[in-house]
Every structure is written in C-alpha cells, then in structure tokens.
Coordinates of C-alpha atoms and ligand atoms in Angstrom, one line a residue:
M1 CA -76.0 -19.6 -139.2
L2 CA -78.9 -20.1 -141.3
N3 CA -82.8 -18.5 -140.8
A4 CA -85.8 -19.8 -141.7
K5 CA -89.6 -19.6 -141.6
L6 CA -92.5 -22.2 -141.2
I7 CA -96.2 -21.0 -141.0
V8 CA -99.4 -22.6 -141.0
D9 CA -102.5 -21.5 -140.1
R10 CA -105.5 -24.2 -137.7
D11 CA -107.7 -23.7 -141.0
F12 CA -105.3 -24.7 -143.6
V13 CA -105.3 -28.8 -143.6
V14 CA -103.4 -31.4 -145.5
S15 CA -105.8 -34.3 -144.2
E16 CA -106.5 -36.2 -141.6
L17 CA -103.9 -38.0 -140.6
D18 CA -104.2 -41.8 -141.4
R19 CA -102.4 -43.9 -138.5
R20 CA -101.5 -46.3 -141.0
I21 CA -98.9 -44.3 -142.6
F22 CA -96.4 -45.7 -139.5
G23 CA -96.5 -48.9 -140.8
T24 CA -93.5 -52.3 -141.3
F25 CA -93.3 -55.2 -142.8
V26 CA -92.6 -59.0 -142.4
E27 CA -91.5 -61.2 -144.9
H28 CA -90.1 -64.7 -144.7
M29 CA -86.9 -63.5 -145.5
G30 CA -83.3 -64.0 -143.7
R31 CA -84.0 -63.7 -140.4
C32 CA -87.1 -61.4 -140.5
V33 CA -89.1 -64.4 -139.2
Y34 CA -86.9 -66.9 -137.5
G35 CA -84.3 -65.4 -135.4
G36 CA -86.5 -62.4 -135.9
I37 CA -90.2 -62.0 -134.6
Y38 CA -90.2 -65.8 -133.4
E39 CA -87.8 -67.9 -132.1
P40 CA -88.6 -71.0 -129.7
G41 CA -85.8 -71.0 -127.0
H42 CA -84.3 -67.5 -127.0
A43 CA -84.4 -66.5 -123.4
T44 CA -86.7 -63.8 -124.4
A45 CA -89.3 -66.3 -125.7
D46 CA -92.8 -66.5 -124.9
E47 CA -95.0 -69.8 -124.7
D48 CA -95.6 -69.3 -129.1
G49 CA -92.1 -68.7 -128.8
F50 CA -92.5 -65.3 -130.0
R51 CA -89.3 -62.9 -129.0
G52 CA -90.7 -60.9 -125.8
D53 CA -87.0 -58.5 -126.3
V54 CA -87.9 -57.9 -130.5
L55 CA -91.9 -57.6 -129.6
E56 CA -91.1 -54.7 -126.8
L57 CA -89.0 -52.9 -129.0
T58 CA -91.9 -53.4 -131.6
R59 CA -94.6 -51.8 -129.7
E60 CA -91.7 -49.3 -129.1
L61 CA -91.5 -48.5 -132.4
G62 CA -95.2 -47.5 -132.6
T63 CA -95.5 -49.2 -135.8
T64 CA -99.4 -49.5 -136.8
I65 CA -100.1 -51.9 -139.6
I66 CA -97.7 -54.8 -140.6
R67 CA -97.5 -56.4 -144.2
Y68 CA -96.9 -59.7 -144.5
P69 CA -95.8 -62.5 -145.8
G70 CA -93.9 -60.8 -148.4
G71 CA -92.6 -58.9 -150.2
N72 CA -91.2 -61.4 -153.0
F73 CA -91.8 -64.4 -151.1
L74 CA -95.5 -64.2 -151.6
S75 CA -95.7 -64.5 -155.3
G76 CA -94.2 -68.6 -154.3
Y77 CA -96.4 -69.0 -151.1
N78 CA -98.7 -71.5 -151.0
W79 CA -100.7 -70.3 -147.2
E80 CA -101.9 -74.0 -147.0
D81 CA -98.4 -74.6 -146.3
G82 CA -98.0 -72.3 -142.9
V83 CA -102.2 -73.4 -141.2
G84 CA -103.0 -76.2 -139.3
P85 CA -100.2 -78.4 -137.1
A86 CA -96.7 -77.6 -137.3
D87 CA -95.5 -81.0 -137.3
K88 CA -97.5 -81.6 -140.7
R89 CA -96.7 -78.8 -142.7
P90 CA -94.6 -79.5 -145.4
V91 CA -90.4 -78.0 -145.5
R92 CA -90.3 -76.3 -149.3
R93 CA -87.8 -74.5 -151.2
D94 CA -88.5 -70.8 -151.7
L95 CA -87.2 -69.6 -155.2
A96 CA -87.7 -65.9 -154.6
W97 CA -84.4 -66.0 -151.5
F98 CA -82.8 -69.1 -152.2
S99 CA -83.7 -70.6 -149.0
T100 CA -85.5 -73.6 -147.0
E101 CA -89.0 -72.3 -145.6
T102 CA -89.6 -74.9 -143.0
N103 CA -93.2 -72.9 -142.7
Q104 CA -93.4 -73.2 -138.6
F105 CA -94.5 -69.8 -138.6
G106 CA -97.8 -69.1 -140.9
T107 CA -101.0 -67.0 -141.0
N108 CA -102.1 -67.4 -137.6
E109 CA -99.1 -67.2 -136.0
F110 CA -98.9 -64.2 -137.6
M111 CA -102.1 -63.3 -136.4
K112 CA -100.9 -64.5 -132.9
W113 CA -98.2 -62.3 -132.5
S114 CA -100.2 -58.8 -134.2
K115 CA -102.4 -59.5 -131.0
K116 CA -99.5 -59.4 -129.0
A117 CA -98.0 -56.6 -130.6
N118 CA -100.7 -54.6 -130.6
I119 CA -100.7 -54.4 -135.1
E120 CA -103.3 -54.5 -138.0
P121 CA -102.4 -57.2 -139.8
M122 CA -102.1 -56.5 -143.8
F123 CA -101.8 -58.9 -145.9
G124 CA -100.7 -60.2 -149.7
V125 CA -102.4 -62.5 -151.7
N126 CA -99.9 -64.6 -154.3
L127 CA -101.0 -63.6 -157.7
G128 CA -97.4 -64.9 -159.4
T129 CA -98.0 -68.9 -159.0
K130 CA -101.3 -68.4 -158.4
G131 CA -104.4 -66.6 -158.3
A132 CA -107.6 -65.7 -158.1
D133 CA -109.5 -68.8 -157.0
E134 CA -106.7 -69.2 -154.6
A135 CA -107.0 -65.1 -153.3
R136 CA -110.9 -66.5 -152.5
Q137 CA -109.8 -69.5 -150.6
F138 CA -107.4 -67.8 -148.2
L139 CA -109.3 -64.7 -148.0
E140 CA -112.4 -67.5 -146.9
Y141 CA -110.1 -69.3 -144.7
C142 CA -108.9 -66.2 -142.7
N143 CA -112.5 -63.5 -142.8
H144 CA -115.3 -65.5 -143.1
E145 CA -117.5 -66.3 -139.9
G146 CA -117.8 -70.0 -140.0
G147 CA -120.2 -73.0 -141.9
S148 CA -118.0 -73.3 -145.1
A149 CA -114.6 -75.8 -145.6
L150 CA -112.4 -72.9 -144.7
S151 CA -113.7 -70.8 -142.3
D152 CA -114.4 -74.3 -140.6
L153 CA -111.0 -75.4 -140.8
R154 CA -109.9 -72.2 -139.3
K155 CA -112.5 -73.2 -136.1
E156 CA -110.2 -76.4 -136.5
H157 CA -106.8 -75.0 -136.5
G158 CA -108.0 -73.2 -133.2
Y159 CA -109.4 -70.0 -134.1
E160 CA -112.5 -69.7 -133.9
K161 CA -113.0 -66.2 -134.3
P162 CA -112.8 -64.7 -138.0
H163 CA -109.3 -62.3 -138.3
D164 CA -110.8 -60.0 -140.2
I165 CA -108.4 -58.9 -142.2
K166 CA -109.1 -55.6 -143.5
F167 CA -106.5 -54.9 -145.9
W168 CA -104.8 -57.2 -149.0
C169 CA -101.9 -56.2 -151.2
L170 CA -103.2 -58.1 -154.7
G171 CA -99.9 -59.5 -155.5
N172 CA -95.8 -58.3 -154.8
E173 CA -94.1 -56.2 -157.2
M174 CA -95.0 -57.6 -160.3
D175 CA -93.5 -55.0 -162.6
G176 CA -90.6 -56.4 -161.8
P177 CA -88.4 -59.1 -164.2
W178 CA -87.1 -60.7 -161.1
Q179 CA -91.0 -61.6 -159.5
I180 CA -91.9 -65.0 -159.6
C181 CA -93.9 -65.1 -162.8
H182 CA -93.5 -61.5 -163.1
K183 CA -96.6 -60.0 -165.6
T184 CA -96.9 -57.2 -168.0
A185 CA -98.9 -54.3 -167.2
E186 CA -101.9 -55.9 -169.1
E187 CA -102.2 -59.0 -168.0
Y188 CA -101.6 -58.5 -164.5
G189 CA -104.7 -55.4 -164.9
R190 CA -106.7 -58.6 -165.7
V191 CA -105.9 -60.8 -162.3
A192 CA -106.1 -58.3 -160.3
L193 CA -109.7 -56.8 -161.7
E194 CA -110.9 -60.6 -161.2
T195 CA -108.6 -61.3 -157.9
A196 CA -110.3 -58.1 -156.4
K197 CA -113.7 -59.1 -157.7
V198 CA -114.1 -62.2 -156.5
M199 CA -112.6 -61.2 -153.3
R200 CA -115.1 -58.8 -152.6
W201 CA -117.9 -60.8 -153.3
V202 CA -116.1 -63.2 -150.2
D203 CA -115.7 -60.7 -147.9
P204 CA -117.0 -56.6 -148.9
T205 CA -115.6 -55.0 -146.1
I206 CA -112.0 -55.3 -147.0
Q207 CA -109.4 -52.9 -148.4
L208 CA -107.4 -53.5 -151.6
A209 CA -103.9 -52.8 -153.1
A210 CA -103.2 -53.4 -156.8
C211 CA -99.3 -53.5 -157.3
G212 CA -97.9 -50.2 -158.8
S213 CA -94.0 -49.8 -159.8
S214 CA -91.1 -51.4 -157.9
H215 CA -89.3 -48.2 -157.8
R216 CA -89.5 -44.8 -160.0
N217 CA -86.7 -45.8 -161.9
M218 CA -88.5 -48.7 -163.6
P219 CA -88.7 -48.6 -167.4
T220 CA -92.8 -49.4 -167.1
Y221 CA -93.1 -46.4 -164.3
G222 CA -96.3 -44.7 -165.0
S223 CA -97.8 -46.1 -168.1
W224 CA -97.8 -49.8 -165.5
E225 CA -99.7 -47.6 -163.3
Y226 CA -101.8 -46.1 -166.4
Q227 CA -102.5 -49.6 -167.7
V228 CA -103.1 -51.5 -164.7
L229 CA -105.6 -49.2 -162.9
D230 CA -107.4 -48.9 -166.5
H231 CA -108.0 -52.2 -165.7
C232 CA -109.2 -52.8 -162.3
Y233 CA -109.3 -48.7 -160.7
D234 CA -113.3 -49.4 -159.9
E235 CA -112.4 -52.3 -157.6
V236 CA -109.1 -51.3 -155.6
D237 CA -109.1 -48.8 -153.1
F238 CA -105.5 -48.5 -153.6
I239 CA -102.1 -48.6 -155.6
S240 CA -98.7 -49.5 -153.4
L241 CA -95.2 -47.5 -154.8
H242 CA -91.9 -49.3 -153.7
T243 CA -88.6 -47.6 -153.1
Y244 CA -85.8 -47.7 -151.7
F245 CA -83.0 -44.5 -151.4
N246 CA -79.5 -44.9 -152.2
N247 CA -76.5 -43.2 -151.5
H248 CA -74.2 -44.8 -153.7
A249 CA -72.3 -40.9 -154.7
D250 CA -71.1 -41.1 -150.6
S251 CA -72.6 -37.5 -150.5
A252 CA -74.7 -36.6 -147.9
A253 CA -75.7 -33.3 -149.8
E254 CA -77.1 -35.7 -153.0
Y255 CA -78.7 -38.0 -150.4
F256 CA -80.8 -35.5 -149.1
G257 CA -82.0 -35.1 -152.5
V258 CA -84.1 -38.7 -152.7
I259 CA -86.5 -37.0 -150.0
E260 CA -87.4 -34.7 -152.9
L261 CA -87.6 -37.6 -155.2
L262 CA -90.0 -39.1 -152.7
D263 CA -92.0 -36.2 -152.8
A264 CA -92.3 -36.3 -156.8
F265 CA -92.6 -39.7 -156.8
I266 CA -95.8 -39.5 -154.9
K267 CA -97.7 -36.2 -156.0
E268 CA -96.5 -38.3 -159.9
V269 CA -98.3 -41.5 -159.0
A270 CA -101.1 -39.9 -157.5
A271 CA -102.1 -37.4 -160.9
I272 CA -101.7 -40.5 -163.0
C273 CA -104.5 -42.0 -160.5
D274 CA -106.1 -39.1 -161.1
A275 CA -106.1 -39.0 -164.8
V276 CA -107.3 -42.5 -165.3
G277 CA -110.3 -41.5 -162.6
A278 CA -110.4 -38.3 -165.2
K279 CA -111.4 -41.0 -168.4
R280 CA -113.7 -42.5 -166.4
R281 CA -115.2 -39.5 -165.1
S282 CA -115.1 -41.1 -161.4
H283 CA -115.6 -39.0 -158.6
K284 CA -113.8 -41.8 -156.7
K285 CA -109.9 -41.2 -155.5
I286 CA -107.4 -43.8 -155.1
M287 CA -105.3 -43.7 -152.4
L288 CA -100.9 -44.8 -152.3
S289 CA -99.9 -47.6 -150.0
L290 CA -96.0 -46.8 -150.1
D291 CA -95.6 -50.1 -149.0
E292 CA -91.9 -50.6 -149.2
W293 CA -89.4 -47.9 -148.5
N294 CA -86.3 -47.4 -146.7
V295 CA -82.6 -47.0 -147.1
W296 CA -81.3 -49.9 -148.8
Y297 CA -77.5 -50.4 -150.9
K298 CA -75.1 -51.6 -148.9
T299 CA -76.6 -54.8 -149.0
H300 CA -78.0 -54.7 -152.5
K301 CA -75.8 -56.9 -154.5
I302 CA -76.8 -60.7 -155.4
E303 CA -74.5 -62.1 -152.2
N304 CA -76.4 -60.3 -149.6
M305 CA -79.4 -61.6 -151.1
R306 CA -78.4 -65.5 -151.8
V307 CA -77.1 -68.0 -149.7
P308 CA -75.8 -71.6 -151.3
G309 CA -76.5 -75.0 -150.4
W310 CA -80.3 -73.6 -149.5
P311 CA -80.1 -72.5 -146.0
E312 CA -82.9 -72.1 -143.3
A313 CA -83.3 -68.4 -142.7
P314 CA -79.8 -67.2 -143.6
P315 CA -78.6 -63.4 -142.5
L316 CA -79.6 -61.8 -145.9
I317 CA -79.4 -57.7 -146.6
E318 CA -78.9 -56.8 -142.7
E319 CA -77.9 -53.4 -143.4
V320 CA -76.4 -51.5 -140.4
Y321 CA -77.5 -48.1 -140.1
N322 CA -76.0 -44.9 -139.7
T323 CA -76.5 -41.1 -138.7
E324 CA -77.2 -39.9 -142.2
D325 CA -79.7 -43.1 -142.9
A326 CA -81.8 -42.0 -140.2
L327 CA -82.1 -38.4 -141.2
I328 CA -82.8 -39.8 -144.7
V329 CA -85.7 -42.3 -142.9
G330 CA -86.9 -39.1 -140.8
G331 CA -87.3 -36.9 -143.9
A332 CA -88.9 -39.7 -145.6
L333 CA -91.5 -39.8 -143.2
I334 CA -91.6 -35.9 -143.1
A335 CA -92.5 -36.2 -147.0
M336 CA -95.5 -38.9 -146.6
L337 CA -96.9 -36.6 -143.7
N338 CA -97.1 -33.7 -146.3
N339 CA -98.9 -35.8 -148.5
A340 CA -101.1 -37.1 -146.2
D341 CA -104.1 -36.3 -148.3
R342 CA -102.9 -39.1 -150.7
V343 CA -100.8 -41.5 -148.8
K344 CA -102.9 -43.6 -145.9
V345 CA -100.7 -46.2 -145.5
A346 CA -97.2 -46.6 -145.8
C347 CA -94.5 -49.6 -144.6
L348 CA -90.9 -49.5 -143.7
A349 CA -89.2 -52.6 -145.1
Q350 CA -88.5 -54.4 -142.9
L351 CA -89.0 -54.7 -138.9
V352 CA -86.2 -57.0 -138.1
N353 CA -82.8 -57.6 -139.3
V354 CA -83.7 -57.7 -142.8
I355 CA -83.0 -54.1 -143.2
G356 CA -84.7 -53.5 -140.1
P357 CA -84.9 -51.1 -137.5
I358 CA -84.7 -53.8 -135.0
M359 CA -81.6 -56.0 -135.3
T360 CA -81.1 -59.3 -132.8
E361 CA -78.7 -61.7 -132.8
T362 CA -80.0 -65.1 -133.1
G363 CA -79.6 -66.2 -129.1
G364 CA -78.7 -63.0 -128.0
D365 CA -79.5 -59.3 -127.8
A366 CA -82.4 -56.7 -129.5
W367 CA -81.1 -53.4 -130.0
R368 CA -82.3 -50.4 -132.0
Q369 CA -80.7 -49.0 -135.7
T370 CA -80.4 -45.6 -136.0
I371 CA -83.4 -45.5 -138.1
F372 CA -85.5 -46.8 -135.4
H373 CA -85.5 -43.0 -133.6
P374 CA -86.9 -41.1 -136.5
F375 CA -89.7 -43.9 -137.2
A376 CA -90.1 -44.1 -133.5
L377 CA -90.9 -40.4 -133.0
A378 CA -92.5 -39.3 -135.4
S379 CA -95.1 -42.4 -134.5
K380 CA -95.7 -41.1 -131.3
H381 CA -96.2 -37.3 -131.8
G382 CA -98.2 -38.3 -135.0
H383 CA -101.5 -37.6 -134.5
G384 CA -104.7 -35.2 -135.5
R385 CA -104.5 -33.4 -138.4
V386 CA -101.2 -32.5 -140.8
L387 CA -101.5 -28.4 -141.7
R388 CA -100.2 -27.2 -144.8
S389 CA -97.0 -25.6 -143.9
V390 CA -95.4 -22.9 -146.0
A391 CA -91.9 -22.7 -145.6
E392 CA -89.6 -20.1 -146.6
S393 CA -85.7 -21.3 -146.3
D394 CA -82.5 -21.1 -148.3
S395 CA -81.7 -24.0 -150.7
Y396 CA -78.9 -25.5 -153.1
S397 CA -78.4 -27.8 -155.7
A398 CA -77.7 -31.1 -156.2
K399 CA -77.5 -33.7 -159.1
T400 CA -80.4 -35.6 -157.4
F401 CA -82.6 -33.0 -157.0
P402 CA -82.4 -29.1 -158.8
E403 CA -83.5 -27.3 -155.7
I404 CA -83.6 -28.5 -152.4
P405 CA -84.3 -26.3 -149.1
Y406 CA -82.6 -26.8 -146.2
L407 CA -85.4 -26.5 -144.1
Y408 CA -87.8 -29.3 -144.5
A409 CA -91.2 -29.4 -142.0
T410 CA -94.2 -30.6 -141.3
V411 CA -96.6 -29.4 -138.7
I412 CA -99.1 -31.9 -137.1
D413 CA -102.3 -30.1 -135.0
N414 CA -104.1 -32.9 -132.4
P415 CA -107.5 -30.8 -131.8
A416 CA -108.1 -34.0 -129.2
D417 CA -105.3 -32.6 -126.8
G418 CA -104.4 -29.1 -127.8
T419 CA -100.9 -30.2 -129.4
T420 CA -99.1 -29.0 -132.4
T421 CA -95.8 -31.0 -133.2
V422 CA -93.2 -29.4 -135.7
I423 CA -91.0 -32.1 -137.3
A424 CA -87.8 -30.8 -139.0
L425 CA -85.3 -31.6 -140.8
N426 CA -82.0 -29.0 -141.4
R427 CA -80.5 -30.2 -144.3
S428 CA -77.4 -27.9 -143.5
L429 CA -74.3 -30.1 -143.2
T430 CA -72.5 -27.0 -141.4
D431 CA -75.1 -24.8 -140.3
S432 CA -77.2 -24.4 -137.4
M433 CA -80.7 -23.2 -138.2
E434 CA -82.6 -21.1 -136.3
V435 CA -86.7 -21.8 -137.1
E436 CA -89.6 -19.3 -136.7
V437 CA -92.7 -21.4 -136.5
E438 CA -95.7 -19.1 -136.7
L439 CA -98.8 -21.1 -135.4
R440 CA -101.7 -19.0 -136.0
G441 CA -104.6 -19.8 -134.7
L442 CA -103.8 -22.6 -132.6
G443 CA -103.6 -20.6 -129.3
A444 CA -101.4 -17.6 -128.2
D445 CA -100.5 -18.9 -125.1
R446 CA -98.5 -22.1 -125.4
E447 CA -96.4 -24.4 -123.7
L448 CA -93.8 -26.7 -124.7
V449 CA -94.5 -30.2 -124.2
H450 CA -91.0 -31.5 -125.3
A451 CA -88.1 -30.5 -128.1
T452 CA -86.3 -33.7 -129.0
E453 CA -83.2 -33.9 -131.5
L454 CA -81.5 -36.9 -133.0
H455 CA -78.2 -35.2 -134.0
H456 CA -74.7 -36.9 -134.4
S457 CA -71.8 -35.0 -135.5
N458 CA -70.6 -38.5 -137.4
L459 CA -72.6 -39.3 -140.5
K460 CA -71.4 -42.1 -140.6
A461 CA -72.1 -43.6 -136.8
V462 CA -73.8 -46.7 -136.1
N463 CA -75.5 -48.5 -133.2
T464 CA -74.2 -51.4 -132.2
K465 CA -75.0 -54.5 -130.2
E466 CA -72.0 -53.4 -128.3
A467 CA -72.8 -49.3 -128.3
P468 CA -76.6 -49.3 -129.1
N469 CA -77.2 -45.8 -128.0
T470 CA -74.2 -44.2 -130.4
V471 CA -77.3 -42.4 -132.3
A472 CA -80.2 -42.0 -130.2
P473 CA -82.7 -38.7 -129.2
K474 CA -81.8 -36.3 -127.0
A475 CA -83.3 -32.8 -125.3
N476 CA -83.0 -29.8 -127.1
K477 CA -82.6 -26.4 -125.3
D478 CA -83.1 -24.1 -127.8
V479 CA -86.9 -23.7 -128.0
T480 CA -88.3 -20.4 -127.1
I481 CA -92.2 -19.4 -127.2
N482 CA -93.7 -16.1 -127.3
G483 CA -97.2 -15.9 -127.9
E484 CA -97.9 -17.7 -131.3
R485 CA -94.2 -17.9 -132.6
M486 CA -91.6 -20.6 -131.6
T487 CA -88.1 -20.3 -132.5
V488 CA -86.4 -23.1 -132.3
R489 CA -82.6 -23.4 -133.2
L490 CA -81.5 -27.1 -135.1
K491 CA -78.2 -27.8 -135.4
P492 CA -76.6 -28.9 -138.6
A493 CA -77.8 -32.2 -140.0
S494 CA -80.3 -33.4 -137.7
F495 CA -84.0 -34.2 -137.3
N496 CA -86.2 -32.7 -134.9
V497 CA -89.4 -33.3 -133.2
I498 CA -91.5 -30.3 -131.2
T499 CA -94.6 -30.3 -129.2
T500 CA -96.0 -27.7 -127.6
K501 CA -99.4 -27.4 -126.2
A502 CA -102.3 -24.3 -126.1
T503 CA -102.6 -23.8 -122.3
P504 CA -106.5 -23.6 -121.7
A505 CA -106.8 -19.9 -121.7
G506 CA -104.7 -19.1 -124.7
N507 CA -107.1 -21.7 -126.3
A508 CA -108.2 -20.3 -129.7
Ligands
AHR601 O1 -87.7 -55.9 -149.0 C1 -86.9 -57.1 -149.4 C2 -87.6 -57.0 -151.1 O2 -87.2 -56.0 -151.9 C3 -89.4 -57.4 -151.2 O3 -88.7 -58.8 -151.1 C4 -89.4 -56.8 -152.6 O4 -90.6 -56.9 -152.6 C5 -88.5 -56.0 -152.8 O5 -88.0 -56.1 -153.6

C-alpha cells in the first residue's frame, strides 16, 4: 500500500476554470461527420439527418465547445462549397485525406447541430490555399447582422440571425510539412497578423488563436511560437498547442510519463508567450488553446489515413481505446486543470469514430469508448475554481520523464454549490494508494456526494459494440471523511473523481 497526501487551501487558487477546457473536435475526416454526427436515413436520425444516438452521447460527454471543420481538411476548404442549397453544392477531392467531399454538411448544418448538442462552435479559417480575404468574407457571412452581400446571402440560405461565432482559429498546423500550403514561421506570422486584423475589423468581439506547434517534437518548436507571436502578439488572444500521446514502448509505466511531458509543454509555451510579451513590455497575456489532443498511435500509419480510390467518408484512424489510454486521457485532463490559469480552451480530438470517444457503426449502434469516461466525469464535476494543490507522494523514474509521482491530482472548488471535487490518478501499476486529503478552509463538516473510479484489472481491456461497458466507472466505497480531512483508497492504475460538500452548519 502506498501512502500519499494532498493539501489545498480555499484561498490559494490557480484560476477560475474556463469550461471551454472540455472541448472536442469535428473534422471532415473519415466517418466523423458522415456516418458520425450526420447520417440521414439512420434509425435515430432527426429531420436534419443528425444521428440522435450520437447527439445524446455528445451531451452526456459534457463537451462545451467543438472545433470545426478541421484539422488538415481546413487548409484546402472553400467555405462557400458548404452553404446554400444542398443539391447545388460541388463535390470535391479533399487533398488532406484523399477522400471525396460531397459538401452535404457545411457551416449552417454544423451550427444547427451545435444548438441541438448544446455546445459552443469554434471555427477555423483556411490559411493554406486561402488567406485574409476569404477569412473576412467567411466571418461576414457568419457574424454580420445583415445589409451586406454576404450577410444577406446567409439570410437567403435560411439563417436570419447571425451565427455569432466567437472563437476562430487562424489556420491549422501551419508548421507541418504535411499541411496543404505549409508555411515558415515568418510567412505564417505575417498572414496571421493581417488576417487577424481584418477579421477584428469585421467583428471586434471575436477571439483569435494563432497556430502554435503541431507537436512538442517538431524541429521548429519554440522558435515557431516566438517568431509567429513576434508578428501577431497584439492581434491574437491565444496560441494553439497540439499533442497526441503514444505507448509505442508498450509500457504503462513509461506511458504515464507523457502526462508530465504535457505539463512541461504547457509551461514552456506559456513561457515563450511571456518572453514575447516581455520584449514588447506588454501587459497582455496570451492564453493557450490545446485544440487537438488525445491518444493516437495504433492507427498512425499512412494506410490508416488514406484509402485508395477517393472514397466518400472511408473509415480512417478509428483507434480503439483501452483502459490505459483512458488513464492517460484522465491524467492529461488533470494536467490541463492544474494549468487552468493559461489553458482556457482544449479540444479532445476528435468526437466520433476518428480517434473519438464515441464510436458508431454506419447504419448501426453507437457506444462509449474507454476514453469517454474520464472526460465525461471531469466535465460533469469540473465547475468552479482550480485550487493550488500540494501533493506528497512517492515517485518513480522512466525514460519518458525522470520523476513521475504515483499520485497525480487536481482539486476544484465550486463556491456556487459548496462542493469540492478531487480528481486523482494512481499511477502505480501494482499498489493501492491511501490518500489523505486536507481541504483547508473549505468547511469542517463535510459529506460525501459521490466517489467514482475508473479501473480495470486488464490495462488492454476495450469497449466494443458487443461489450460496450467492459471499462466503465464504478462507485468507490473506500472513502472516509473526518472534519476537513478525507481519506480515500485508490486502486492501482485508476482514475478517480470524488466530490464532497460542506454542510451548511460546517461551512467556513
Ligand atoms: O485529428 C487528426 C489530424 O491530426 C488533424 O486533421 C490534424 O490537424 C492533426 O495532424
């Protein structure tokens, strides 16, 4: 048995939690749109062709904001192709995924779907084959009230009210040689600046994210962020970070180290932003948008990304997630929450089928992958302020990271309803862990609201259509509360969410 301590104080706050940290991503790729969120003719499809089972799971997932329409797809996309009468829309070859795009689903369909899914939309503008002019026109089509050619065109298309899309990505992964019209940092920095400038003139209320690095291992990492921001610091609000975790070493102990690498990545990018700010003697802080993150390695080969013959919506990168992947996703969420002062937006990539927490069969069922659960639990209970927690725990060393504490945790306090939630990962593969949690100043008389654990003795266990609940949350009965102290026993290799509440009499 391992012993660990976790201490928080009501007055030591990292930040208010921005709920946009629980974002996801819908790209025109594989079966994410077609056969995922949109499948006219499916038994659960509504009058708009949206799958009802996927909509229901999307709501249950608790995702708050969704990035659309790509991804690599964005860099070759003409937004005009996806609006107006569906039977007049062009069929195109998509050079990102070598697929045929029918454009039967586009901006207005996504907006309609967003409302039904109860999520905020987050759009990208194409800075690959297009540029500032297209971007400002697209924004005018979406957000302008009326009385201009493009806003009136939207009305003609049946959308009287502006879509009022607040968050915009200035391109996608422009540092990657795989990107359609990849750019150097100098080229992209200039384009991002000028695009941001004209977009703000069209709608001063929007928030803009410049592309950061596609991965921490990119050869241009660090200098890319610095050079890009050196151009557009004053015009953008966010810089993006993308990361996909892998367990190529097939060692869970090594795998847990990627969570520490994410924490380092976040802190490094924040430091680079601040260095550019310092050079300008600016009071402005650039925030981080981790707008693509997930586990992705089992289907990371070229044959998983391209199907010959330009098919429509072929199955691409349909990664099947196991228990250990779910623990990594849970750990990554803890890392983001502990950096909530800088990470204000994050998107688990993607939502359905394509490296998705939701899996469907075209014409058939939909089910929850293992990674669905840590995300849904964190989103359901992640409201309020993230507290600065101090953890005392044994650690181990791995090749991925030199010091990996077995206990990895975050604490979120919600003054609105008096609850405090501990989210904790036990990274020991063999030992249970008894954690003593000290909730200083948060009310001496506490009651347990729930204690939920995600654990399976087989780290390779997966959820399938036939057995969709193999890896699923269960109640943890090993919790005792005594005044401001709570003791909880965590199973080895488990992700845990425990919420307690101060009773009115004991409220501090
Ligand atoms: O999410 C899949 C792809 O990964 C995205 O299209 C791209 O931005 C990233 O490289």
